[in-house]
Amino acid sequence: MNKEERFYRSLYRIRRVEETVARVYPDDKIRSPVHLSIGQEQVSVGICEALRRDDAIFGTYRSHASYLAKGGDLQKMIDELYGRDSGCCRGKGGSMHLVDPAVHALGGSAIVSSTIPHAAGWAYGQKIRKTSNIAVALFGDGAIEEGVFYETLNFALLKRLPLLFVCENNFYAIHSPLASRQAPGEIAEKVGAFGIESQVIEDGDIFRIHDAVSTFAGRMREDPAAGPFFLECKIYRWKEHVGIGEDFQFGYRPESELSPWQERDSLTRLADTLPPETRQRIESEVDEEIACAFAQAEKAPYPEDSALTEHVFQNHV
Ligand SMILES: Cc1ncc(C[n+]2csc(CCOP(=O)(O)OP(=O)(O)O)c2C)c(N)n1
Ligand SMILES: [Mg+2]
């Protein structure tokens, strides 16, 4: 599979999974809140296509895209959303806590900014063990307002960690626009004050994102003292903050903001570059995989009541 086909397959798969979540959600069988990444998938795919299996990614509560892009098990994800025992967190975590240690998709959390120091801890472990693996901390523009973000920037630079910070800047934290929350100045400039090299991708282009991550990752693998680095990807959330609907009627953002981002949607753009038979093959394979995963999740057993207190401490893993 060439690069365009791989990128398209991954983008299409994430988009269709989330569209399927949105379609079945009104049945109320998925009891987990869902934060969809529709329109933002290219950030996760651009990043993960530049990573190796042994590199790790840490996400947020909006992590369907990064979990799948990193190679996380689809069946275990859907089972998790349905609260089933076969889910990646045994049905106890839901959509906000997707984790697949086999591919180093090392989790999301409902608490803004909380996985950024986890990524630094993991990167520190790699540094001590002298591997060439790198960590990616993926977070939103709201995470920039948390103290732990700055603490982690400091520690990562102090220890020269193999860590790439990626801010997925969709300009809003729930219903609050960036300008109402942050003092003037570009995010990358604020990070620059720490002496961390950064790059900004303004248009959400998947190839630019991929190139930037490949370059940063390559530099960190070659030189253990090269990191950390910071990448800001501007992007736009098409759906409401949490849930499956649209929210332009609330008036906190104008609908006119959406169309320029839809016009440069990486999924549609890539679809237009592929031969029709290639595109059709990819789409039918992925559609079948997704239909099977949802059908199987609906039939999978729930955890036993006794599972409530299991896997709380490490000896239960
Ligand atoms: C520490 C903390 N503060 C506040 C919240 C409430 N909260 C949940 S999501 C969110 C918005 C975060 O926005 P951003 O980081 O830009 O991510 P996005 O949802 O846009 O992907 C907030 C404030 C929280 N979950 N954790
Ligand atoms: Mg945001």
mmCIF file of C-alpha atoms and ligand atoms in Angstrom:
data_model
loop_
_atom_site.group_PDB
_atom_site.id
_atom_site.type_symbol
_atom_site.label_atom_id
_atom_site.label_comp_id
_atom_site.label_asym_id
_atom_site.label_seq_id
_atom_site.Cartn_x
_atom_site.Cartn_y
_atom_site.Cartn_z
ATOM 1 C CA MET A 1 0.000 0.000 0.000
ATOM 2 C CA ASN A 2 1.461 3.391 -0.907
ATOM 3 C CA LYS A 3 1.443 6.402 1.394
ATOM 4 C CA GLU A 4 -1.735 7.956 -0.027
ATOM 5 C CA GLU A 5 -3.620 4.666 0.282
ATOM 6 C CA ARG A 6 -2.436 4.127 3.846
ATOM 7 C CA PHE A 7 -3.392 7.647 4.887
ATOM 8 C CA TYR A 8 -6.783 7.365 3.179
ATOM 9 C CA ARG A 9 -7.526 4.006 4.748
ATOM 10 C CA SER A 10 -6.727 5.275 8.224
ATOM 11 C CA LEU A 11 -8.672 8.538 7.805
ATOM 12 C CA TYR A 12 -11.672 6.793 6.251
ATOM 13 C CA ARG A 13 -11.713 4.155 8.999
ATOM 14 C CA ILE A 14 -11.732 6.738 11.796
ATOM 15 C CA ARG A 15 -14.390 8.877 10.092
ATOM 16 C CA ARG A 16 -16.672 5.877 9.475
ATOM 17 C CA VAL A 17 -16.221 4.541 13.006
ATOM 18 C CA GLU A 18 -17.286 7.894 14.452
ATOM 19 C CA GLU A 19 -20.150 8.282 11.991
ATOM 20 C CA THR A 20 -21.326 4.829 13.032
ATOM 21 C CA VAL A 21 -21.066 5.821 16.700
ATOM 22 C CA ALA A 22 -23.193 8.879 15.873
ATOM 23 C CA ARG A 23 -25.756 6.747 14.039
ATOM 24 C CA VAL A 24 -26.231 4.149 16.786
ATOM 25 C CA TYR A 25 -25.893 6.559 19.733
ATOM 26 C CA PRO A 26 -29.622 7.447 19.941
ATOM 27 C CA ASP A 27 -30.331 3.745 20.714
ATOM 28 C CA ASP A 28 -28.684 4.450 24.089
ATOM 29 C CA LYS A 29 -26.685 1.231 24.018
ATOM 30 C CA ILE A 30 -23.451 3.238 24.175
ATOM 31 C CA ARG A 31 -23.727 4.824 27.612
ATOM 32 C CA SER A 32 -20.322 6.524 27.497
ATOM 33 C CA PRO A 33 -20.089 10.232 26.630
ATOM 34 C CA VAL A 34 -18.414 10.580 23.223
ATOM 35 C CA HIS A 35 -16.122 13.398 22.072
ATOM 36 C CA LEU A 36 -15.944 13.033 18.306
ATOM 37 C CA SER A 37 -12.899 14.048 16.321
ATOM 38 C CA ILE A 38 -14.702 14.350 12.972
ATOM 39 C CA GLY A 39 -12.763 16.933 10.955
ATOM 40 C CA GLN A 40 -9.651 16.557 13.119
ATOM 41 C CA GLU A 41 -8.596 13.016 12.135
ATOM 42 C CA GLN A 42 -5.674 14.140 9.998
ATOM 43 C CA VAL A 43 -3.728 15.270 13.054
ATOM 44 C CA SER A 44 -3.710 11.787 14.597
ATOM 45 C CA VAL A 45 -3.137 10.029 11.276
ATOM 46 C CA GLY A 46 -0.341 12.410 10.222
ATOM 47 C CA ILE A 47 1.371 11.846 13.575
ATOM 48 C CA CYS A 48 0.934 8.086 13.885
ATOM 49 C CA GLU A 49 1.979 7.352 10.307
ATOM 50 C CA ALA A 50 5.337 8.904 11.219
ATOM 51 C CA LEU A 51 5.727 6.786 14.376
ATOM 52 C CA ARG A 52 6.933 3.258 14.962
ATOM 53 C CA ARG A 53 4.985 0.648 16.894
ATOM 54 C CA ASP A 54 7.314 1.080 19.891
ATOM 55 C CA ASP A 55 6.802 4.846 20.048
ATOM 56 C CA ALA A 56 3.999 5.894 22.367
ATOM 57 C CA ILE A 57 1.108 8.306 22.056
ATOM 58 C CA PHE A 58 -0.840 9.787 24.971
ATOM 59 C CA GLY A 59 -4.177 11.418 24.202
ATOM 60 C CA THR A 60 -7.178 13.063 25.777
ATOM 61 C CA TYR A 61 -10.869 12.287 26.182
ATOM 62 C CA ARG A 62 -11.102 12.979 22.401
ATOM 63 C CA SER A 63 -8.975 9.967 21.487
ATOM 64 C CA HIS A 64 -10.892 7.752 19.060
ATOM 65 C CA ALA A 65 -8.648 9.031 16.262
ATOM 66 C CA SER A 66 -5.275 8.661 17.961
ATOM 67 C CA TYR A 67 -6.145 5.214 19.358
ATOM 68 C CA LEU A 68 -7.139 3.905 15.928
ATOM 69 C CA ALA A 69 -4.373 5.707 14.018
ATOM 70 C CA LYS A 70 -1.752 4.180 16.334
ATOM 71 C CA GLY A 71 -3.119 0.710 15.549
ATOM 72 C CA GLY A 72 -5.352 0.240 18.601
ATOM 73 C CA ASP A 73 -7.661 -2.776 18.358
ATOM 74 C CA LEU A 74 -10.987 -1.694 16.819
ATOM 75 C CA GLN A 75 -13.054 -4.472 18.368
ATOM 76 C CA LYS A 76 -11.752 -3.700 21.855
ATOM 77 C CA MET A 77 -12.543 -0.017 21.325
ATOM 78 C CA ILE A 78 -16.142 -0.617 20.250
ATOM 79 C CA ASP A 79 -16.622 -3.174 23.036
ATOM 80 C CA GLU A 80 -15.334 -0.519 25.455
ATOM 81 C CA LEU A 81 -17.819 2.066 24.185
ATOM 82 C CA TYR A 82 -20.602 -0.477 24.742
ATOM 83 C CA GLY A 83 -19.324 -1.132 28.280
ATOM 84 C CA ARG A 84 -18.539 -4.791 27.615
ATOM 85 C CA ASP A 85 -16.107 -7.020 29.484
ATOM 86 C CA SER A 86 -14.076 -7.535 26.291
ATOM 87 C CA GLY A 87 -13.444 -3.766 25.978
ATOM 88 C CA CYS A 88 -9.911 -2.403 26.202
ATOM 89 C CA CYS A 89 -10.618 -1.267 29.797
ATOM 90 C CA ARG A 90 -12.924 -4.222 30.536
ATOM 91 C CA GLY A 91 -15.895 -1.928 29.920
ATOM 92 C CA LYS A 92 -15.107 0.385 32.827
ATOM 93 C CA GLY A 93 -13.451 3.285 31.016
ATOM 94 C CA GLY A 94 -15.654 4.103 28.040
ATOM 95 C CA SER A 95 -14.748 6.378 25.179
ATOM 96 C CA MET A 96 -12.519 8.686 27.243
ATOM 97 C CA HIS A 97 -10.126 5.956 28.396
ATOM 98 C CA LEU A 98 -8.988 4.083 25.325
ATOM 99 C CA VAL A 99 -5.730 2.243 25.756
ATOM 100 C CA ASP A 100 -3.905 -0.473 23.832
ATOM 101 C CA PRO A 101 -0.501 -1.225 25.360
ATOM 102 C CA ALA A 102 0.347 -3.636 22.506
ATOM 103 C CA VAL A 103 0.747 -0.685 20.124
ATOM 104 C CA HIS A 104 1.680 1.886 22.771
ATOM 105 C CA ALA A 105 -1.575 3.810 22.495
ATOM 106 C CA LEU A 106 -1.183 4.641 26.144
ATOM 107 C CA GLY A 107 -4.398 6.285 26.981
ATOM 108 C CA GLY A 108 -6.598 9.260 27.366
ATOM 109 C CA SER A 109 -8.193 10.881 30.375
ATOM 110 C CA ALA A 110 -11.149 13.114 31.161
ATOM 111 C CA ILE A 111 -8.884 15.514 33.025
ATOM 112 C CA VAL A 112 -7.509 18.227 30.748
ATOM 113 C CA SER A 113 -3.682 18.145 30.512
ATOM 114 C CA SER A 114 -3.345 15.092 32.751
ATOM 115 C CA THR A 115 -1.689 12.790 30.234
ATOM 116 C CA ILE A 116 1.030 15.307 29.281
ATOM 117 C CA PRO A 117 3.203 14.431 32.312
ATOM 118 C CA HIS A 118 2.491 10.726 31.697
ATOM 119 C CA ALA A 119 4.076 11.133 28.262
ATOM 120 C CA ALA A 120 7.087 12.820 29.862
ATOM 121 C CA GLY A 121 7.434 10.007 32.395
ATOM 122 C CA TRP A 122 7.353 7.413 29.644
ATOM 123 C CA ALA A 123 9.865 9.400 27.570
ATOM 124 C CA TYR A 124 12.133 9.659 30.616
ATOM 125 C CA GLY A 125 11.990 5.860 30.945
ATOM 126 C CA GLN A 126 13.056 5.469 27.303
ATOM 127 C CA LYS A 127 15.905 7.893 27.833
ATOM 128 C CA ILE A 128 17.167 5.998 30.899
ATOM 129 C CA ARG A 129 16.949 2.696 28.998
ATOM 130 C CA LYS A 130 18.702 4.305 26.016
ATOM 131 C CA THR A 131 16.113 3.207 23.445
ATOM 132 C CA SER A 132 15.424 5.307 20.353
ATOM 133 C CA ASN A 133 11.673 5.384 21.011
ATOM 134 C CA ILE A 134 9.848 8.665 21.268
ATOM 135 C CA ALA A 135 6.672 9.779 23.033
ATOM 136 C CA VAL A 136 3.965 12.058 21.678
ATOM 137 C CA ALA A 137 1.718 14.029 24.011
ATOM 138 C CA LEU A 138 -1.422 15.059 22.141
ATOM 139 C CA PHE A 139 -3.673 17.680 23.743
ATOM 140 C CA GLY A 140 -6.037 20.536 22.964
ATOM 141 C CA ASP A 141 -5.595 24.297 23.103
ATOM 142 C CA GLY A 142 -7.332 24.241 26.522
ATOM 143 C CA ALA A 143 -4.449 22.219 27.982
ATOM 144 C CA ILE A 144 -2.141 25.214 27.498
ATOM 145 C CA GLU A 145 -3.942 26.901 30.404
ATOM 146 C CA GLU A 146 -2.985 24.221 32.928
ATOM 147 C CA GLY A 147 0.040 24.537 35.209
ATOM 148 C CA VAL A 148 1.128 20.967 34.597
ATOM 149 C CA PHE A 149 1.669 21.784 30.930
ATOM 150 C CA TYR A 150 4.365 24.331 31.828
ATOM 151 C CA GLU A 151 5.850 22.058 34.497
ATOM 152 C CA THR A 152 6.191 19.341 31.889
ATOM 153 C CA LEU A 153 7.751 21.693 29.315
ATOM 154 C CA ASN A 154 10.352 22.622 31.912
ATOM 155 C CA PHE A 155 11.104 19.043 32.959
ATOM 156 C CA ALA A 156 11.208 17.778 29.373
ATOM 157 C CA LEU A 157 13.713 20.440 28.406
ATOM 158 C CA LEU A 158 15.763 19.973 31.574
ATOM 159 C CA LYS A 159 16.109 16.238 30.881
ATOM 160 C CA ARG A 160 16.153 16.644 27.067
ATOM 161 C CA LEU A 161 13.406 14.056 26.721
ATOM 162 C CA PRO A 162 12.493 12.345 23.433
ATOM 163 C CA LEU A 163 9.055 13.921 23.604
ATOM 164 C CA LEU A 164 6.987 15.672 20.977
ATOM 165 C CA PHE A 165 4.273 17.942 22.346
ATOM 166 C CA VAL A 166 1.419 18.279 19.850
ATOM 167 C CA CYS A 167 -1.277 20.866 20.449
ATOM 168 C CA GLU A 168 -4.411 20.154 18.447
ATOM 169 C CA ASN A 169 -5.667 23.723 18.364
ATOM 170 C CA ASN A 170 -9.336 23.756 17.371
ATOM 171 C CA PHE A 171 -9.737 27.296 18.787
ATOM 172 C CA TYR A 172 -12.316 26.351 21.437
ATOM 173 C CA ALA A 173 -12.414 24.755 24.867
ATOM 174 C CA ILE A 174 -16.029 23.558 25.099
ATOM 175 C CA HIS A 175 -17.825 26.841 24.238
ATOM 176 C CA SER A 176 -15.029 29.320 25.044
ATOM 177 C CA PRO A 177 -12.974 30.764 22.204
ATOM 178 C CA LEU A 178 -9.213 30.999 22.554
ATOM 179 C CA ALA A 179 -9.146 34.804 22.744
ATOM 180 C CA SER A 180 -11.416 34.790 25.825
ATOM 181 C CA ARG A 181 -9.109 32.389 27.676
ATOM 182 C CA GLN A 182 -5.515 33.116 26.783
ATOM 183 C CA ALA A 183 -3.431 36.266 26.890
ATOM 184 C CA PRO A 184 -2.502 37.530 23.423
ATOM 185 C CA GLY A 185 0.313 35.790 21.577
ATOM 186 C CA GLU A 186 0.726 32.618 19.587
ATOM 187 C CA ILE A 187 0.907 29.368 21.570
ATOM 188 C CA ALA A 188 4.149 28.417 19.823
ATOM 189 C CA GLU A 189 5.723 31.734 20.893
ATOM 190 C CA LYS A 190 4.853 31.074 24.526
ATOM 191 C CA VAL A 191 6.478 27.655 24.261
ATOM 192 C CA GLY A 192 9.411 29.296 22.508
ATOM 193 C CA ALA A 193 10.096 31.252 25.699
ATOM 194 C CA PHE A 194 11.243 27.949 27.212
ATOM 195 C CA GLY A 195 13.725 27.505 24.379
ATOM 196 C CA ILE A 196 11.805 24.639 22.818
ATOM 197 C CA GLU A 197 11.854 24.527 19.026
ATOM 198 C CA SER A 198 8.392 24.520 17.532
ATOM 199 C CA GLN A 199 6.486 24.446 14.286
ATOM 200 C CA VAL A 200 2.950 25.523 13.406
ATOM 201 C CA ILE A 201 0.804 23.882 10.724
ATOM 202 C CA GLU A 202 -1.932 26.349 9.842
ATOM 203 C CA ASP A 203 -4.115 24.431 7.405
ATOM 204 C CA GLY A 204 -4.472 20.899 8.801
ATOM 205 C CA ASP A 205 -2.687 19.378 5.807
ATOM 206 C CA ILE A 206 -1.996 15.739 6.589
ATOM 207 C CA PHE A 207 1.234 15.618 4.561
ATOM 208 C CA ARG A 208 2.652 18.685 6.305
ATOM 209 C CA ILE A 209 1.768 17.235 9.687
ATOM 210 C CA HIS A 210 3.353 13.918 8.740
ATOM 211 C CA ASP A 211 6.524 15.587 7.436
ATOM 212 C CA ALA A 212 6.900 17.695 10.576
ATOM 213 C CA VAL A 213 6.515 14.698 12.896
ATOM 214 C CA SER A 214 8.889 12.581 10.757
ATOM 215 C CA THR A 215 11.543 15.295 10.948
ATOM 216 C CA PHE A 216 11.205 15.844 14.706
ATOM 217 C CA ALA A 217 11.105 12.084 15.374
ATOM 218 C CA GLY A 218 14.176 11.496 13.196
ATOM 219 C CA ARG A 219 16.146 14.191 15.008
ATOM 220 C CA MET A 220 15.257 12.752 18.414
ATOM 221 C CA ARG A 221 16.202 9.217 17.373
ATOM 222 C CA GLU A 222 19.548 10.347 16.006
ATOM 223 C CA ASP A 223 20.505 12.607 18.866
ATOM 224 C CA PRO A 224 19.278 11.797 22.401
ATOM 225 C CA ALA A 225 19.739 15.461 23.384
ATOM 226 C CA ALA A 226 17.753 16.910 20.447
ATOM 227 C CA GLY A 227 14.298 16.910 22.063
ATOM 228 C CA PRO A 228 11.811 17.969 23.168
ATOM 229 C CA PHE A 229 9.917 19.618 20.301
ATOM 230 C CA PHE A 230 6.535 21.290 19.990
ATOM 231 C CA LEU A 231 4.076 21.113 17.102
ATOM 232 C CA GLU A 232 0.879 23.125 16.890
ATOM 233 C CA CYS A 233 -1.733 21.890 14.415
ATOM 234 C CA LYS A 234 -4.588 24.283 13.766
ATOM 235 C CA ILE A 235 -7.749 22.350 12.990
ATOM 236 C CA TYR A 236 -11.512 22.588 13.437
ATOM 237 C CA ARG A 237 -14.071 20.515 15.344
ATOM 238 C CA TRP A 238 -17.076 19.902 13.112
ATOM 239 C CA LYS A 239 -19.439 18.512 15.779
ATOM 240 C CA GLU A 240 -20.406 19.669 19.252
ATOM 241 C CA HIS A 241 -17.854 19.393 22.082
ATOM 242 C CA VAL A 242 -19.399 16.214 23.479
ATOM 243 C CA GLY A 243 -22.112 14.225 21.765
ATOM 244 C CA ILE A 244 -23.106 13.523 18.211
ATOM 245 C CA GLY A 245 -24.890 16.680 17.113
ATOM 246 C CA GLU A 246 -23.979 20.103 15.794
ATOM 247 C CA ASP A 247 -23.985 23.141 18.026
ATOM 248 C CA PHE A 248 -23.851 26.247 15.836
ATOM 249 C CA GLN A 249 -27.337 27.149 17.089
ATOM 250 C CA PHE A 250 -25.842 27.989 20.509
ATOM 251 C CA GLY A 251 -24.132 31.019 18.975
ATOM 252 C CA TYR A 252 -20.698 30.630 20.551
ATOM 253 C CA ARG A 253 -19.144 30.085 17.119
ATOM 254 C CA PRO A 254 -20.367 31.057 13.661
ATOM 255 C CA GLU A 255 -21.131 28.309 11.136
ATOM 256 C CA SER A 256 -19.148 30.284 8.547
ATOM 257 C CA GLU A 257 -15.977 29.077 10.314
ATOM 258 C CA LEU A 258 -16.693 25.497 9.335
ATOM 259 C CA SER A 259 -16.828 25.615 5.523
ATOM 260 C CA PRO A 260 -13.163 26.566 4.850
ATOM 261 C CA TRP A 261 -12.115 23.579 6.954
ATOM 262 C CA GLN A 262 -14.549 21.265 5.193
ATOM 263 C CA GLU A 263 -13.195 22.429 1.848
ATOM 264 C CA ARG A 264 -9.685 21.401 2.832
ATOM 265 C CA ASP A 265 -10.742 18.140 4.498
ATOM 266 C CA SER A 266 -7.863 15.688 4.048
ATOM 267 C CA LEU A 267 -10.232 12.732 3.657
ATOM 268 C CA THR A 268 -12.081 14.232 0.694
ATOM 269 C CA ARG A 269 -8.888 15.540 -0.860
ATOM 270 C CA LEU A 270 -7.152 12.178 -0.660
ATOM 271 C CA ALA A 271 -10.254 10.391 -1.974
ATOM 272 C CA ASP A 272 -10.019 12.494 -5.135
ATOM 273 C CA THR A 273 -6.414 11.417 -5.768
ATOM 274 C CA LEU A 274 -7.006 7.648 -5.586
ATOM 275 C CA PRO A 275 -8.038 5.431 -8.506
ATOM 276 C CA PRO A 276 -11.782 4.659 -8.075
ATOM 277 C CA GLU A 277 -11.222 0.888 -7.779
ATOM 278 C CA THR A 278 -8.578 1.372 -5.050
ATOM 279 C CA ARG A 279 -10.860 3.668 -3.133
ATOM 280 C CA GLN A 280 -13.779 1.280 -3.441
ATOM 281 C CA ARG A 281 -11.703 -1.676 -2.250
ATOM 282 C CA ILE A 282 -10.449 0.223 0.807
ATOM 283 C CA GLU A 283 -13.923 1.486 1.662
ATOM 284 C CA SER A 284 -15.656 -1.868 1.373
ATOM 285 C CA GLU A 285 -12.990 -3.631 3.473
ATOM 286 C CA VAL A 286 -13.234 -0.979 6.164
ATOM 287 C CA ASP A 287 -17.040 -0.827 6.083
ATOM 288 C CA GLU A 288 -17.223 -4.578 6.609
ATOM 289 C CA GLU A 289 -14.735 -4.499 9.473
ATOM 290 C CA ILE A 290 -16.713 -1.749 11.217
ATOM 291 C CA ALA A 291 -20.100 -3.434 10.722
ATOM 292 C CA CYS A 292 -18.696 -6.662 12.231
ATOM 293 C CA ALA A 293 -17.160 -4.812 15.184
ATOM 294 C CA PHE A 294 -20.426 -3.080 16.131
ATOM 295 C CA ALA A 295 -22.472 -6.268 15.648
ATOM 296 C CA GLN A 296 -20.067 -8.241 17.840
ATOM 297 C CA ALA A 297 -19.974 -5.541 20.531
ATOM 298 C CA GLU A 298 -23.766 -5.604 20.818
ATOM 299 C CA LYS A 299 -23.638 -9.324 21.574
ATOM 300 C CA ALA A 300 -20.631 -9.280 23.919
ATOM 301 C CA PRO A 301 -21.212 -9.929 27.645
ATOM 302 C CA TYR A 302 -21.116 -7.175 30.269
ATOM 303 C CA PRO A 303 -18.608 -7.496 33.129
ATOM 304 C CA GLU A 304 -19.734 -9.445 36.180
ATOM 305 C CA ASP A 305 -20.632 -7.343 39.232
ATOM 306 C CA SER A 306 -17.559 -8.776 40.961
ATOM 307 C CA ALA A 307 -15.355 -7.088 38.315
ATOM 308 C CA LEU A 308 -16.068 -3.718 39.924
ATOM 309 C CA THR A 309 -13.166 -4.019 42.345
ATOM 310 C CA GLU A 310 -10.824 -5.916 40.009
ATOM 311 C CA HIS A 311 -7.918 -4.301 38.146
ATOM 312 C CA VAL A 312 -7.767 -1.397 40.540
ATOM 313 C CA PHE A 313 -4.250 -2.223 41.712
ATOM 314 C CA GLN A 314 -1.371 -3.504 39.653
ATOM 315 C CA ASN A 315 -1.463 -7.083 40.963
ATOM 316 C CA HIS A 316 -4.812 -7.547 39.277
ATOM 317 C CA VAL A 317 -3.504 -6.762 35.782
HETATM 318 C C1 LIG B 1 -8.506 19.976 34.727
HETATM 319 C C2 LIG B 1 -9.830 20.126 34.020
HETATM 320 N N1 LIG B 1 -10.409 21.341 33.968
HETATM 321 C C3 LIG B 1 -11.596 21.495 33.325
HETATM 322 C C4 LIG B 1 -12.209 20.412 32.741
HETATM 323 C C5 LIG B 1 -13.520 20.591 32.005
HETATM 324 N N2 LIG B 1 -13.281 20.464 30.561
HETATM 325 C C6 LIG B 1 -13.531 19.315 29.902
HETATM 326 S S1 LIG B 1 -13.145 19.411 28.293
HETATM 327 C C7 LIG B 1 -12.624 21.005 28.443
HETATM 328 C C8 LIG B 1 -12.141 21.756 27.245
HETATM 329 C C9 LIG B 1 -10.759 21.466 26.845
HETATM 330 O O1 LIG B 1 -10.526 22.015 25.589
HETATM 331 P P1 LIG B 1 -9.301 21.651 24.693
HETATM 332 O O2 LIG B 1 -8.151 21.286 25.546
HETATM 333 O O3 LIG B 1 -9.109 22.740 23.730
HETATM 334 O O4 LIG B 1 -9.743 20.299 23.946
HETATM 335 P P2 LIG B 1 -10.907 20.060 22.874
HETATM 336 O O5 LIG B 1 -12.113 19.605 23.659
HETATM 337 O O6 LIG B 1 -11.117 21.300 22.129
HETATM 338 O O7 LIG B 1 -10.412 18.935 22.035
HETATM 339 C C10 LIG B 1 -12.759 21.449 29.754
HETATM 340 C C11 LIG B 1 -12.414 22.794 30.202
HETATM 341 C C12 LIG B 1 -11.579 19.154 32.852
HETATM 342 N N3 LIG B 1 -12.106 18.055 32.292
HETATM 343 N N4 LIG B 1 -10.375 19.037 33.457
HETATM 344 MG MG MG B 2 -9.873 22.936 21.837
#
